[in-house]
C-alpha positions as a Markdown table, in Angstrom:
| # | Residue | x | y | z |
|---|---|---|---|---|
| 1 | Met | 0.0 | 0.0 | 0.0 |
| 2 | Asn | 1.7 | 3.2 | -1.2 |
| 3 | Gly | 1.7 | 6.6 | 0.5 |
| 4 | Glu | -1.1 | 8.1 | -1.6 |
| 5 | Ile | -3.5 | 5.4 | -0.7 |
| 6 | Leu | -2.7 | 5.8 | 3.0 |
| 7 | Leu | -3.2 | 9.5 | 2.7 |
| 8 | Val | -6.6 | 9.0 | 1.1 |
| 9 | Phe | -7.7 | 6.6 | 3.8 |
| 10 | Gly | -6.4 | 9.1 | 6.4 |
| 11 | Leu | -8.4 | 12.0 | 4.9 |
| 12 | Leu | -11.4 | 9.8 | 4.6 |
| 13 | Leu | -11.1 | 8.7 | 8.3 |
| 14 | Ala | -10.7 | 12.4 | 9.4 |
| 15 | Thr | -13.8 | 13.4 | 7.4 |
| 16 | Ile | -15.9 | 10.6 | 8.9 |
| 17 | Leu | -14.7 | 11.6 | 12.4 |
| 18 | Leu | -15.7 | 15.3 | 11.8 |
| 19 | Phe | -19.1 | 14.2 | 10.5 |
| 20 | Val | -19.7 | 12.0 | 13.6 |
| 21 | Ser | -18.4 | 14.6 | 16.1 |
| 22 | Asp | -20.8 | 17.2 | 14.7 |
| 23 | Arg | -18.4 | 20.0 | 15.7 |
| 24 | Leu | -18.6 | 21.5 | 12.3 |
| 25 | Arg | -21.4 | 21.8 | 9.8 |
| 26 | Met | -21.6 | 19.0 | 7.3 |
| 27 | Asp | -21.2 | 21.4 | 4.3 |
| 28 | Ile | -18.0 | 22.9 | 5.9 |
| 29 | Val | -16.6 | 19.4 | 6.5 |
| 30 | Ala | -17.2 | 18.5 | 2.8 |
| 31 | Ile | -15.5 | 21.6 | 1.5 |
| 32 | Leu | -12.5 | 21.0 | 3.9 |
| 33 | Ala | -12.2 | 17.5 | 2.5 |
| 34 | Val | -12.1 | 18.7 | -1.1 |
| 35 | Leu | -9.6 | 21.4 | -0.1 |
| 36 | Ala | -7.4 | 18.8 | 1.6 |
| 37 | Leu | -7.4 | 16.6 | -1.5 |
| 38 | Met | -6.5 | 19.5 | -3.6 |
| 39 | Leu | -3.7 | 20.8 | -1.3 |
| 40 | Ser | -2.2 | 17.4 | -0.9 |
| 41 | Gly | -1.8 | 17.0 | -4.6 |
| 42 | Leu | -4.1 | 14.0 | -4.8 |
| 43 | Leu | -6.4 | 16.0 | -7.1 |
| 44 | Thr | -5.8 | 18.9 | -9.4 |
| 45 | Pro | -7.9 | 22.0 | -8.8 |
| 46 | Lys | -9.9 | 21.2 | -12.0 |
| 47 | Glu | -10.6 | 17.7 | -10.8 |
| 48 | Ala | -11.5 | 18.9 | -7.2 |
| 49 | Leu | -13.9 | 21.5 | -8.5 |
| 50 | Ala | -15.4 | 19.4 | -11.3 |
| 51 | Gly | -18.3 | 18.2 | -9.0 |
| 52 | Phe | -19.6 | 21.7 | -8.7 |
| 53 | Gly | -20.3 | 21.8 | -12.4 |
| 54 | Asp | -22.2 | 18.5 | -12.4 |
| 55 | Pro | -25.9 | 18.8 | -13.3 |
| 56 | Leu | -26.7 | 16.7 | -10.2 |
| 57 | Val | -25.6 | 19.6 | -7.9 |
| 58 | Val | -28.0 | 22.0 | -9.7 |
| 59 | Leu | -30.8 | 19.5 | -9.5 |
| 60 | Ile | -30.4 | 19.0 | -5.8 |
| 61 | Ala | -30.3 | 22.8 | -5.2 |
| 62 | Gly | -33.4 | 23.1 | -7.3 |
| 63 | Leu | -35.3 | 20.6 | -5.2 |
| 64 | Phe | -34.6 | 22.8 | -2.1 |
| 65 | Val | -36.0 | 25.7 | -4.0 |
| 66 | Ile | -39.2 | 23.7 | -4.7 |
| 67 | Gly | -39.5 | 22.9 | -1.0 |
| 68 | Glu | -39.2 | 26.6 | 0.0 |
| 69 | Gly | -41.8 | 27.4 | -2.6 |
| 70 | Leu | -44.3 | 25.0 | -1.0 |
| 71 | Phe | -43.6 | 26.5 | 2.4 |
| 72 | Arg | -44.0 | 30.1 | 1.3 |
| 73 | Thr | -47.2 | 29.5 | -0.6 |
| 74 | Gly | -48.8 | 27.7 | 2.3 |
| 75 | Val | -49.2 | 24.4 | 0.6 |
| 76 | Ala | -47.3 | 22.5 | 3.3 |
| 77 | Phe | -49.6 | 24.0 | 6.0 |
| 78 | Ala | -52.7 | 23.2 | 4.0 |
| 79 | Ile | -51.6 | 19.6 | 3.9 |
| 80 | Gly | -51.0 | 19.7 | 7.7 |
| 81 | Asn | -54.5 | 21.0 | 8.4 |
| 82 | Trp | -56.0 | 18.3 | 6.1 |
| 83 | Leu | -54.0 | 15.7 | 8.1 |
| 84 | Leu | -55.4 | 16.9 | 11.4 |
| 85 | Gly | -59.0 | 16.9 | 10.0 |
| 86 | Val | -58.6 | 13.3 | 8.7 |
| 87 | Ala | -56.7 | 11.9 | 11.7 |
| 88 | Gly | -58.8 | 13.6 | 14.4 |
| 89 | Ser | -57.6 | 12.8 | 17.9 |
| 90 | Ser | -56.1 | 9.4 | 17.0 |
| 91 | Glu | -52.3 | 9.3 | 17.4 |
| 92 | Thr | -52.1 | 6.2 | 15.3 |
| 93 | Arg | -53.9 | 7.7 | 12.3 |
| 94 | Leu | -51.9 | 10.9 | 12.6 |
| 95 | Leu | -48.6 | 8.9 | 12.6 |
| 96 | Val | -49.6 | 6.8 | 9.5 |
| 97 | Leu | -50.9 | 9.8 | 7.6 |
| 98 | Leu | -47.9 | 12.0 | 8.5 |
| 99 | Met | -45.4 | 9.3 | 7.4 |
| 100 | Leu | -47.3 | 8.7 | 4.1 |
| 101 | Val | -47.4 | 12.4 | 3.2 |
| 102 | Val | -43.8 | 13.1 | 4.1 |
| 103 | Ala | -42.6 | 10.0 | 2.3 |
| 104 | Gly | -44.7 | 11.0 | -0.7 |
| 105 | Leu | -43.3 | 14.5 | -0.7 |
| 106 | Ser | -39.7 | 13.4 | -0.3 |
| 107 | Ala | -40.1 | 11.0 | -3.2 |
| 108 | Phe | -40.3 | 14.1 | -5.5 |
| 109 | Met | -37.9 | 16.5 | -3.7 |
| 110 | Ser | -35.0 | 16.5 | -1.4 |
| 111 | Asn | -35.9 | 14.4 | 1.7 |
| 112 | Thr | -34.0 | 16.9 | 3.8 |
| 113 | Gly | -36.1 | 19.7 | 2.3 |
| 114 | Ala | -39.4 | 17.7 | 2.7 |
| 115 | Val | -38.7 | 17.1 | 6.4 |
| 116 | Ala | -37.6 | 20.7 | 6.9 |
| 117 | Val | -40.9 | 21.9 | 5.4 |
| 118 | Phe | -43.0 | 19.6 | 7.6 |
| 119 | Ile | -41.2 | 20.3 | 10.9 |
| 120 | Pro | -43.4 | 23.4 | 11.7 |
| 121 | Val | -46.4 | 21.5 | 10.4 |
| 122 | Ala | -45.6 | 18.6 | 12.8 |
| 123 | Leu | -45.1 | 20.9 | 15.7 |
| 124 | Asn | -48.5 | 22.6 | 14.9 |
| 125 | Leu | -50.1 | 19.2 | 14.7 |
| 126 | Ser | -48.5 | 18.2 | 18.0 |
| 127 | Ala | -49.9 | 21.2 | 19.8 |
| 128 | Lys | -53.4 | 20.8 | 18.3 |
| 129 | Ala | -53.6 | 17.1 | 18.8 |
| 130 | Gly | -52.0 | 17.1 | 22.3 |
| 131 | Val | -49.3 | 14.6 | 21.2 |
| 132 | Pro | -45.7 | 15.1 | 22.3 |
| 133 | Ala | -43.6 | 16.4 | 19.4 |
| 134 | Thr | -41.0 | 13.8 | 19.7 |
| 135 | Arg | -43.5 | 11.1 | 18.9 |
| 136 | Leu | -44.2 | 12.7 | 15.6 |
| 137 | Leu | -40.8 | 14.1 | 14.6 |
| 138 | Met | -38.8 | 10.8 | 14.8 |
| 139 | Pro | -41.2 | 8.8 | 12.6 |
| 140 | Met | -41.4 | 11.7 | 10.2 |
| 141 | Ala | -37.6 | 11.7 | 9.9 |
| 142 | Phe | -37.8 | 7.9 | 9.1 |
| 143 | Ala | -40.5 | 8.5 | 6.5 |
| 144 | Gly | -38.4 | 11.3 | 4.9 |
| 145 | Ser | -35.5 | 9.0 | 4.4 |
| 146 | Leu | -37.6 | 6.1 | 3.1 |
| 147 | Gly | -39.5 | 8.4 | 0.7 |
| 148 | Gly | -36.2 | 8.9 | -1.1 |
| 149 | Met | -36.3 | 5.3 | -2.1 |
| 150 | Leu | -39.5 | 5.7 | -4.0 |
| 151 | Thr | -38.3 | 7.6 | -7.1 |
| 152 | Leu | -35.2 | 8.5 | -9.1 |
| 153 | Ile | -35.0 | 12.0 | -7.7 |
| 154 | Gly | -35.9 | 11.1 | -4.1 |
| 155 | Thr | -32.4 | 11.1 | -2.8 |
| 156 | Pro | -29.0 | 12.0 | -4.3 |
| 157 | Pro | -27.6 | 8.4 | -4.2 |
| 158 | Asn | -30.3 | 7.3 | -6.6 |
| 159 | Leu | -29.3 | 10.0 | -9.0 |
| 160 | Val | -25.6 | 9.2 | -8.6 |
| 161 | Val | -25.9 | 5.5 | -9.4 |
| 162 | Ser | -28.2 | 6.2 | -12.4 |
| 163 | Asn | -25.8 | 8.8 | -13.7 |
| 164 | Gln | -22.9 | 6.3 | -13.4 |
| 165 | Leu | -24.9 | 3.7 | -15.3 |
| 166 | Ser | -25.4 | 6.2 | -18.1 |
| 167 | Arg | -21.7 | 7.1 | -18.2 |
| 168 | Ala | -20.8 | 3.5 | -18.4 |
| 169 | Gly | -23.0 | 3.1 | -21.5 |
| 170 | Met | -25.7 | 1.1 | -19.7 |
| 171 | Gln | -29.4 | 1.9 | -19.5 |
| 172 | Ala | -30.0 | 4.4 | -16.6 |
| 173 | Phe | -32.8 | 3.9 | -14.1 |
| 174 | Asn | -36.2 | 5.4 | -15.1 |
| 175 | Phe | -38.2 | 7.6 | -12.8 |
| 176 | Phe | -40.1 | 4.8 | -11.0 |
| 177 | Ser | -37.4 | 2.0 | -11.1 |
| 178 | Phe | -37.0 | 2.3 | -7.3 |
| 179 | Thr | -40.7 | 2.4 | -6.5 |
| 180 | Pro | -41.7 | -1.3 | -5.9 |
| 181 | Leu | -38.9 | -2.0 | -3.5 |
| 182 | Gly | -39.1 | 1.4 | -1.8 |
| 183 | Leu | -42.8 | 1.1 | -1.3 |
| 184 | Leu | -42.4 | -2.3 | 0.3 |
| 185 | Ile | -39.9 | -1.0 | 2.7 |
| 186 | Leu | -42.0 | 2.1 | 3.5 |
| 187 | Val | -45.1 | 0.0 | 4.3 |
| 188 | Ala | -43.1 | -2.4 | 6.4 |
| 189 | Thr | -41.6 | 0.5 | 8.4 |
| 190 | Ile | -45.1 | 2.1 | 9.0 |
| 191 | Ile | -46.4 | -1.3 | 10.2 |
| 192 | Phe | -43.5 | -1.6 | 12.6 |
| 193 | Ile | -43.9 | 1.9 | 13.9 |
| 194 | Val | -47.7 | 1.4 | 14.5 |
| 195 | Leu | -47.4 | -2.1 | 16.1 |
| 196 | Leu | -44.2 | -1.8 | 18.1 |
| 197 | Gly | -42.1 | 1.3 | 17.3 |
| 198 | Arg | -44.5 | 3.9 | 18.7 |
| 199 | Phe | -44.2 | 2.2 | 22.2 |
| 200 | Leu | -40.4 | 2.8 | 22.0 |
| 201 | Leu | -40.9 | 6.5 | 21.3 |
| 202 | Pro | -40.5 | 9.0 | 24.1 |
| 203 | Lys | -43.8 | 9.6 | 25.9 |
| 204 | Glu | -42.7 | 12.8 | 27.7 |
| 205 | Gly | -42.4 | 16.2 | 26.2 |
| 206 | Asp | -44.6 | 19.2 | 25.8 |
| 207 | Pro | -47.1 | 19.0 | 22.9 |
| 208 | Gly | -46.1 | 21.5 | 20.3 |
| 209 | Gly | -42.4 | 21.5 | 21.3 |
| 210 | His | -40.6 | 24.8 | 21.7 |
| 211 | Ser | -43.3 | 26.7 | 19.9 |
| 212 | Arg | -45.7 | 25.9 | 22.7 |
| 213 | Asp | -43.6 | 28.1 | 25.0 |
| 214 | Arg | -44.4 | 31.1 | 22.8 |
| 215 | Leu | -47.6 | 33.1 | 23.3 |
| 216 | Ser | -50.4 | 32.5 | 20.9 |
| 217 | Leu | -52.3 | 35.3 | 19.1 |
| 218 | Asp | -55.2 | 34.8 | 21.6 |
| 219 | Asp | -52.7 | 35.1 | 24.5 |
| 220 | Leu | -51.4 | 38.4 | 23.2 |
| 221 | Ile | -54.8 | 40.0 | 22.5 |
| 222 | Ser | -56.1 | 38.9 | 25.8 |
| 223 | Ala | -53.1 | 40.4 | 27.7 |
| 224 | Tyr | -53.8 | 43.7 | 26.1 |
| 225 | Ala | -57.6 | 43.5 | 26.7 |
| 226 | Ile | -58.5 | 43.7 | 23.0 |
| 227 | Lys | -59.8 | 40.2 | 22.6 |
| 228 | Asp | -63.3 | 41.3 | 21.5 |
| 229 | Arg | -62.2 | 44.4 | 19.7 |
| 230 | Leu | -60.7 | 43.1 | 16.4 |
| 231 | Phe | -62.9 | 43.4 | 13.3 |
| 232 | Arg | -62.9 | 43.3 | 9.5 |
| 233 | Leu | -65.0 | 45.5 | 7.3 |
| 234 | Arg | -65.3 | 45.6 | 3.5 |
| 235 | Ile | -65.9 | 48.8 | 1.6 |
| 236 | Glu | -68.8 | 48.3 | -0.8 |
| 237 | Ser | -69.4 | 50.3 | -4.0 |
| 238 | Gly | -71.1 | 53.6 | -3.3 |
| 239 | Ser | -69.6 | 54.1 | 0.2 |
| 240 | Pro | -68.7 | 57.7 | 1.0 |
| 241 | Leu | -65.3 | 56.5 | 2.2 |
| 242 | Ile | -64.2 | 55.7 | -1.4 |
| 243 | Gly | -61.7 | 58.3 | -2.6 |
| 244 | Gln | -60.9 | 59.6 | 0.9 |
| 245 | Thr | -57.6 | 59.0 | 2.6 |
| 246 | Leu | -57.3 | 57.6 | 6.1 |
| 247 | Gly | -56.3 | 61.1 | 7.3 |
| 248 | Gln | -59.4 | 62.6 | 5.7 |
| 249 | Ala | -61.9 | 60.0 | 6.9 |
| 250 | Leu | -60.9 | 60.5 | 10.6 |
| 251 | Leu | -62.5 | 57.2 | 11.7 |
| 252 | Arg | -60.6 | 57.2 | 15.0 |
| 253 | Ser | -61.5 | 60.7 | 16.1 |
| 254 | Arg | -65.2 | 60.4 | 14.9 |
| 255 | Phe | -65.9 | 56.8 | 16.0 |
| 256 | Gly | -63.1 | 55.7 | 18.2 |
| 257 | Val | -61.9 | 52.9 | 15.9 |
| 258 | Ile | -58.3 | 52.4 | 14.7 |
| 259 | Val | -57.7 | 51.2 | 11.2 |
| 260 | Val | -54.8 | 48.9 | 11.5 |
| 261 | Ala | -54.2 | 47.7 | 8.0 |
| 262 | Val | -55.9 | 47.4 | 4.6 |
| 263 | Arg | -56.1 | 44.5 | 2.2 |
| 264 | Arg | -56.8 | 45.4 | -1.4 |
| 265 | Pro | -57.9 | 42.3 | -3.3 |
| 266 | Ser | -56.3 | 41.8 | -6.7 |
| 267 | Arg | -55.7 | 39.0 | -9.2 |
| 268 | Gly | -52.3 | 38.3 | -7.9 |
| 269 | Asp | -50.9 | 38.3 | -4.4 |
| 270 | Ala | -52.9 | 40.6 | -2.2 |
| 271 | Pro | -50.9 | 41.1 | 1.0 |
| 272 | Val | -52.1 | 43.1 | 4.0 |
| 273 | Arg | -50.7 | 46.6 | 3.8 |
| 274 | Pro | -50.1 | 49.1 | 6.6 |
| 275 | Ala | -52.8 | 51.7 | 7.0 |
| 276 | Leu | -51.0 | 55.1 | 6.5 |
| 277 | Val | -52.5 | 58.6 | 6.7 |
| 278 | Ser | -52.1 | 58.8 | 2.9 |
| 279 | Thr | -53.8 | 55.5 | 2.3 |
| 280 | Glu | -56.8 | 56.1 | 0.0 |
| 281 | Tyr | -59.9 | 53.9 | 0.4 |
| 282 | Arg | -61.2 | 52.1 | -2.7 |
| 283 | Ala | -64.2 | 49.8 | -3.3 |
| 284 | Gly | -63.5 | 46.3 | -2.3 |
| 285 | Asp | -60.9 | 47.2 | 0.3 |
| 286 | Ile | -60.9 | 45.1 | 3.5 |
| 287 | Leu | -60.2 | 47.1 | 6.6 |
| 288 | Tyr | -58.7 | 45.7 | 9.8 |
| 289 | Leu | -59.9 | 47.7 | 12.8 |
| 290 | Val | -59.7 | 47.8 | 16.6 |
| 291 | Gly | -62.6 | 49.2 | 18.6 |
| 292 | Thr | -65.5 | 48.3 | 20.8 |
| 293 | Glu | -68.6 | 46.6 | 19.6 |
| 294 | Gln | -70.6 | 49.7 | 20.5 |
| 295 | Arg | -68.3 | 52.1 | 18.5 |
| 296 | Leu | -68.3 | 49.7 | 15.6 |
| 297 | Gly | -72.1 | 49.8 | 15.6 |
| 298 | Glu | -72.0 | 53.6 | 15.5 |
| 299 | Leu | -69.6 | 53.5 | 12.5 |
| 300 | Leu | -71.8 | 51.0 | 10.6 |
| 301 | Arg | -74.9 | 53.1 | 11.2 |
| 302 | Ala | -73.3 | 56.4 | 10.3 |
| 303 | Val | -71.3 | 55.3 | 7.2 |
| 304 | Glu | -73.1 | 53.5 | 4.4 |
| 305 | Gly | -71.5 | 50.9 | 2.2 |
| 306 | Leu | -69.5 | 49.0 | 5.0 |
| 307 | Gln | -70.0 | 45.3 | 5.4 |
| 308 | Arg | -68.8 | 43.4 | 8.4 |
| 309 | Leu | -67.0 | 40.2 | 7.6 |
| 310 | Ser | -66.8 | 36.8 | 9.4 |
| 311 | Ala | -68.4 | 35.4 | 12.4 |
| 312 | Glu | -66.7 | 36.1 | 15.7 |
| 313 | Ala | -65.4 | 32.5 | 16.0 |
| 314 | Gln | -63.5 | 32.8 | 12.7 |
| 315 | Gln | -62.1 | 36.3 | 13.2 |
| 316 | Arg | -58.9 | 35.4 | 15.0 |
| 317 | Gln | -58.0 | 32.6 | 12.5 |
| 318 | Ile | -58.3 | 35.2 | 9.7 |
| 319 | Ile | -56.2 | 37.7 | 11.7 |
| 320 | Ala | -53.6 | 35.1 | 12.4 |
| 321 | Arg | -53.2 | 34.3 | 8.7 |
| 322 | Glu | -53.4 | 37.8 | 7.3 |
| 323 | Leu | -52.7 | 40.4 | 10.0 |
| 324 | Gly | -49.4 | 40.5 | 11.8 |
| 325 | Leu | -49.2 | 41.2 | 15.5 |
| 326 | Ala | -46.1 | 41.6 | 17.7 |
| 327 | Glu | -45.2 | 42.8 | 21.2 |
| 328 | Val | -42.3 | 45.2 | 21.5 |
| 329 | Leu | -40.5 | 46.6 | 24.5 |
| 330 | Leu | -39.2 | 50.2 | 24.7 |
| 331 | Thr | -35.4 | 50.3 | 25.4 |
| 332 | Pro | -33.8 | 52.8 | 27.9 |
| 333 | Arg | -32.4 | 54.9 | 25.1 |
| 334 | Ser | -35.5 | 54.9 | 23.0 |
| 335 | Gln | -36.3 | 58.2 | 21.3 |
| 336 | Leu | -40.0 | 57.3 | 21.8 |
| 337 | Val | -39.7 | 57.7 | 25.6 |
| 338 | Gly | -41.6 | 60.8 | 26.7 |
| 339 | Gln | -43.5 | 61.1 | 23.4 |
| 340 | Thr | -47.1 | 60.0 | 22.7 |
| 341 | Ile | -47.9 | 57.6 | 19.9 |
| 342 | Arg | -49.2 | 60.5 | 17.8 |
| 343 | Glu | -46.1 | 62.7 | 18.4 |
| 344 | Ala | -43.8 | 59.8 | 17.5 |
| 345 | His | -45.6 | 59.3 | 14.2 |
| 346 | Phe | -45.4 | 55.6 | 14.9 |
| 347 | Arg | -47.6 | 54.5 | 12.0 |
| 348 | Glu | -45.7 | 56.6 | 9.5 |
| 349 | Arg | -42.2 | 55.5 | 10.7 |
| 350 | Phe | -42.8 | 51.7 | 11.0 |
| 351 | Gly | -45.9 | 51.0 | 9.0 |
| 352 | Leu | -47.6 | 49.6 | 12.0 |
| 353 | Ser | -50.4 | 50.7 | 14.4 |
| 354 | Val | -50.3 | 50.5 | 18.1 |
| 355 | Leu | -53.2 | 48.5 | 19.4 |
| 356 | Gly | -52.5 | 48.6 | 23.1 |
| 357 | Ile | -50.0 | 49.4 | 25.8 |
| 358 | Leu | -48.9 | 47.5 | 28.9 |
| 359 | Arg | -47.5 | 49.5 | 31.8 |
| 360 | Met | -46.3 | 47.6 | 34.9 |
| 361 | Gly | -48.0 | 44.5 | 33.4 |
| 362 | Lys | -51.4 | 46.1 | 33.2 |
| 363 | Pro | -53.2 | 47.2 | 30.0 |
| 364 | Met | -53.9 | 50.9 | 29.6 |
| 365 | Lys | -57.5 | 51.9 | 29.1 |
| 366 | Gly | -58.9 | 55.0 | 27.5 |
| 367 | Asp | -57.1 | 57.1 | 24.9 |
| 368 | Phe | -53.7 | 55.4 | 25.2 |
| 369 | Leu | -52.5 | 57.1 | 22.0 |
| 370 | Ala | -52.3 | 60.4 | 24.0 |
| 371 | Thr | -50.3 | 58.8 | 26.8 |
| 372 | Arg | -46.6 | 59.6 | 27.0 |
| 373 | Leu | -44.5 | 56.5 | 26.7 |
| 374 | Asp | -42.0 | 55.4 | 29.4 |
| 375 | Phe | -39.1 | 53.0 | 29.5 |
| 376 | Gly | -40.4 | 49.5 | 30.1 |
| 377 | Asp | -43.7 | 50.0 | 28.3 |
| 378 | Ser | -44.8 | 47.1 | 26.1 |
| 379 | Leu | -46.6 | 47.9 | 22.9 |
| 380 | Leu | -48.9 | 45.6 | 20.9 |
| 381 | Val | -48.4 | 46.6 | 17.3 |
| 382 | Gly | -50.3 | 45.3 | 14.2 |
| 383 | Gly | -50.0 | 45.5 | 10.5 |
| 384 | Gly | -48.8 | 43.3 | 7.6 |
| 385 | Trp | -46.5 | 40.4 | 8.3 |
| 386 | Arg | -43.9 | 41.9 | 6.0 |
| 387 | Gln | -43.8 | 45.0 | 8.3 |
| 388 | Ile | -43.5 | 42.7 | 11.3 |
| 389 | Asp | -40.5 | 41.0 | 9.6 |
| 390 | Leu | -38.9 | 44.4 | 9.1 |
| 391 | Leu | -39.6 | 45.3 | 12.7 |
| 392 | Gln | -37.2 | 42.6 | 13.9 |
| 393 | Ala | -34.3 | 44.5 | 12.4 |
| 394 | Glu | -35.1 | 47.6 | 14.5 |
| 395 | Gln | -32.7 | 47.7 | 17.5 |
| 396 | Gly | -32.7 | 51.4 | 18.4 |
| 397 | Asp | -36.0 | 52.4 | 19.9 |
| 398 | Phe | -37.3 | 49.0 | 21.0 |
| 399 | Ser | -36.8 | 45.3 | 20.8 |
| 400 | Val | -39.2 | 42.7 | 19.7 |
| 401 | Leu | -40.4 | 40.9 | 22.8 |
| 402 | Thr | -43.0 | 38.4 | 21.5 |
| 403 | Leu | -44.0 | 37.1 | 18.1 |
| 404 | Pro | -47.2 | 34.9 | 18.2 |
| 405 | Arg | -46.6 | 31.2 | 17.4 |
| 406 | Glu | -49.1 | 31.5 | 14.6 |
| 407 | Met | -46.4 | 33.4 | 12.7 |
| 408 | Asp | -44.9 | 30.0 | 11.9 |
| 409 | Glu | -48.0 | 29.3 | 9.8 |
| 410 | Val | -47.9 | 32.5 | 7.8 |
| 411 | Ala | -47.3 | 32.0 | 4.1 |
| 412 | Pro | -46.2 | 35.3 | 2.6 |
| 413 | His | -47.4 | 34.2 | -0.9 |
| 414 | Arg | -50.5 | 32.2 | -0.2 |
| 415 | Gln | -52.2 | 33.6 | -3.3 |
| 416 | Arg | -49.6 | 31.9 | -5.5 |
| 417 | Ala | -50.3 | 28.4 | -4.1 |
| 418 | Pro | -52.0 | 27.2 | -7.3 |
| 419 | Trp | -49.0 | 28.3 | -9.3 |
| 420 | Ala | -46.7 | 26.4 | -7.0 |
| 421 | Leu | -48.8 | 23.2 | -7.4 |
| 422 | Ala | -48.9 | 23.7 | -11.1 |
| 423 | Ile | -45.1 | 24.1 | -11.3 |
| 424 | Val | -44.5 | 21.0 | -9.2 |
| 425 | Ala | -47.0 | 19.0 | -11.2 |
| 426 | Gly | -45.3 | 20.1 | -14.5 |
| 427 | Met | -41.9 | 19.2 | -13.1 |
| 428 | Leu | -43.0 | 15.7 | -12.1 |
| 429 | Ala | -44.7 | 15.2 | -15.5 |
| 430 | Leu | -41.5 | 16.2 | -17.4 |
| 431 | Met | -39.4 | 13.9 | -15.2 |
| 432 | Thr | -41.8 | 11.0 | -15.3 |
| 433 | Phe | -42.1 | 10.9 | -19.1 |
| 434 | Asn | -38.4 | 11.8 | -19.8 |
| 435 | Val | -39.5 | 14.8 | -21.9 |
| 436 | Val | -36.3 | 16.7 | -20.9 |
| 437 | Pro | -33.4 | 15.9 | -18.6 |
| 438 | Ser | -34.2 | 15.9 | -14.9 |
| 439 | Val | -32.1 | 19.0 | -14.2 |
| 440 | Thr | -34.0 | 20.9 | -16.9 |
| 441 | Ala | -37.3 | 19.9 | -15.5 |
């Protein structure tokens, strides 16, 4: 055995030890291994970097993009809600369905990406079904790995061996060559988990995992005493509000209601936008307001062409999906200290409305917008989720104290879900019938 072979085995052993020790990220270990082979002279720079130009690398990266698209359009969470509806309160049915869906998804995209997409879904299912998260996450991880055995693109090793067959002049595997054996192994694993494996899973743990520690939307609006004060109205054709700006309509001073945000329906994505003084009302606009039932009634009686939306039981689900809420804490050096909300022009600066103030742990009542802010005050702010995301980068005047756990379910491009499904279906069709190479599909 010559020195070069010993060097290769040494580098391989060092790489394996680094992978096992988990002291460095796997991608860093892989790059270090390539660098070591290049510096040792075992590979030329061209040979060492040749793998980055392989279509397989582009294909795997593309599968991660597909997974992110399913997450951002809300497709993954829609599947999770369907799972909960079908499984009900049965842990066994939930396990079987979750494993089947994750395996099915990982058959057509990176199994790592499929599992990553479903982690927040599984935590959400855990919280709603009252099942410890550990009892769902481990079987889900198994299913993600097994799903890679179902199709050619399910996992990189399948693509690697098929690619090598093609290079050797032999017939490569087709899209479903792995399916019969992979399906058999998947079914056997699910049977094992249901009959025996689930009794070996940890029984302790808080349902919902770490996300359970975070306050929910209901917790936040209850703490600020606005639980029954969140409403949605739609501006109908002929309303006198049409053409007026928020500053001209003066709904807060006239009726005591705060317009938090506006959603303007359109053919494409219609996100919730912050309600600014210059925002002009149009027919079809959906207004998100905070106020009392009495003041809302006065508004509806005085202003024609306003339709109240949703039953009370549905309102908070809609708000969780479309309207962002966050709790922020004023810092000692905040420029907002000593100013009122109006004087600080909070809405104009941050694109968010202040819905309530906590001082010494108690919610302020009355016209809190005219109250001078003090260090330690907590503000409940509302607006679009995009504005909430931007708020997290703000470090001068306040720090973000609480984001409701419903934020994990927010899909910033929910309106594009049909497009995402159509793109995935088109990709699968092109791969299945070998119309174009897999990387092109």
